[in-house]
């Protein structure tokens, strides 16, 4: 192999080492499910917490907020379509009043791939009972 090709291959190896492939799932957003099945993830400050995974049909009531910008979520449910472009809602405890409720995934910094099926990433499903 001549010196010219060795230089090109060496440069390609350096570029390959510097370029990384983006993470998939929640890791793309710096999120992760721990060994106890709890999701830890960043979220918008003052994210709303509702008594059910719905805002209008049936009417869900704002019961608390997440003031912290990094929160934990115990499970997920399908609910009403929201600003995140899906129907995934995460259950957690609010920061202001300590109430348990549901946050639309659009306020949590999970990836679209994670929101599509959080159980596949280790977060248990706890479907809200609409009855």
Coordinates of C-alpha atoms in Angstrom, one line a residue:
X1 CA 0.0 0.0 0.0
X2 CA 1.5 3.3 -1.0
X3 CA 1.9 6.3 1.4
X4 CA -1.0 8.2 -0.2
X5 CA -3.6 5.5 0.6
X6 CA -2.2 5.1 4.2
X7 CA -2.8 8.8 4.7
X8 CA -6.3 8.6 3.4
X9 CA -7.1 5.5 5.6
X10 CA -5.5 7.1 8.6
X11 CA -7.6 10.3 8.1
X12 CA -10.8 8.2 7.7
X13 CA -10.1 6.4 11.0
X14 CA -9.7 9.7 12.8
X15 CA -13.0 11.0 11.3
X16 CA -14.8 7.7 12.3
X17 CA -13.5 8.0 15.8
X18 CA -14.8 11.6 16.2
X19 CA -18.2 11.1 14.5
X20 CA -20.6 9.3 16.8
X21 CA -23.9 7.8 16.0
X22 CA -26.8 9.4 17.9
X23 CA -28.2 7.4 20.8
X24 CA -31.6 5.9 20.5
X25 CA -34.6 5.8 22.8
X26 CA -34.5 8.0 26.0
X27 CA -30.8 8.2 26.0
X28 CA -30.9 10.6 23.1
X29 CA -32.5 13.1 25.5
X30 CA -30.2 12.2 28.5
X31 CA -33.0 10.1 30.0
X32 CA -32.8 6.6 31.3
X33 CA -34.8 3.9 33.2
X34 CA -32.9 2.6 36.2
X35 CA -32.8 -0.9 37.6
X36 CA -36.0 -0.4 39.5
X37 CA -38.0 0.5 36.4
X38 CA -38.1 4.3 37.2
X39 CA -37.5 6.8 34.4
X40 CA -35.3 9.7 35.2
X41 CA -35.5 12.5 32.7
X42 CA -35.3 16.2 32.1
X43 CA -38.5 18.1 31.7
X44 CA -39.8 21.6 31.1
X45 CA -40.0 23.7 34.2
X46 CA -43.4 24.2 35.7
X47 CA -44.7 21.2 33.7
X48 CA -48.4 20.5 34.4
X49 CA -49.6 17.5 36.3
X50 CA -53.1 16.3 35.7
X51 CA -55.4 13.9 37.6
X52 CA -55.9 11.8 34.5
X53 CA -54.0 11.5 31.2
X54 CA -56.3 14.0 29.5
X55 CA -56.9 17.7 29.3
X56 CA -60.3 18.0 27.6
X57 CA -62.0 14.6 26.9
X58 CA -62.8 13.7 29.6
X59 CA -61.7 16.9 31.3
X60 CA -58.5 16.4 33.4
X61 CA -57.8 18.8 36.1
X62 CA -54.5 20.5 36.8
X63 CA -53.6 19.2 40.3
X64 CA -49.9 20.1 40.6
X65 CA -46.7 21.0 38.7
X66 CA -43.1 19.8 38.2
X67 CA -41.0 22.7 39.2
X68 CA -37.8 20.8 39.0
X69 CA -36.1 20.4 35.6
X70 CA -35.1 16.8 36.1
X71 CA -37.8 14.4 37.4
X72 CA -38.7 10.8 37.9
X73 CA -41.6 8.8 36.5
X74 CA -42.9 5.5 37.8
X75 CA -44.9 4.3 34.7
X76 CA -46.8 5.4 31.6
X77 CA -50.3 5.3 30.2
X78 CA -51.9 6.0 26.9
X79 CA -54.2 9.0 27.0
X80 CA -55.2 12.0 25.0
X81 CA -53.1 13.3 22.1
X82 CA -51.0 16.2 23.3
X83 CA -48.4 18.8 22.1
X84 CA -45.7 16.1 22.0
X85 CA -47.5 14.5 19.0
X86 CA -48.4 11.3 20.7
X87 CA -50.7 9.8 23.4
X88 CA -48.0 8.9 26.0
X89 CA -48.4 10.3 29.5
X90 CA -46.0 9.7 32.4
X91 CA -47.0 9.2 36.1
X92 CA -45.2 11.0 38.8
X93 CA -45.5 13.0 42.0
X94 CA -45.8 16.8 41.8
X95 CA -43.3 19.1 43.3
X96 CA -45.6 21.8 44.7
X97 CA -48.3 19.8 46.5
X98 CA -46.9 16.3 46.4
X99 CA -50.0 15.0 44.4
X100 CA -49.7 12.0 42.1
X101 CA -50.7 12.5 38.5
X102 CA -50.0 12.5 34.8
X103 CA -47.7 14.6 32.7
X104 CA -48.0 14.7 28.9
X105 CA -44.9 13.3 27.2
X106 CA -44.6 16.6 25.4
X107 CA -43.2 18.2 28.6
X108 CA -40.7 15.4 29.2
X109 CA -37.5 15.3 27.2
X110 CA -37.8 11.7 26.0
X111 CA -37.3 10.9 22.4
X112 CA -40.0 10.0 19.9
X113 CA -38.7 6.4 19.9
X114 CA -39.0 6.2 23.6
X115 CA -42.5 7.6 23.7
X116 CA -43.7 5.2 21.1
X117 CA -43.3 2.3 23.6
X118 CA -41.7 3.2 26.9
X119 CA -42.1 -0.5 28.1
X120 CA -39.6 -1.6 25.5
X121 CA -37.1 0.6 27.4
X122 CA -37.9 -0.8 30.8
X123 CA -40.6 1.6 32.0
X124 CA -43.7 -0.3 33.1
X125 CA -47.1 0.5 31.7
X126 CA -49.9 1.5 34.2
X127 CA -52.8 2.2 31.9
X128 CA -55.2 4.7 33.4
X129 CA -58.5 3.1 34.2
X130 CA -61.1 5.2 32.3
X131 CA -64.1 3.4 34.0

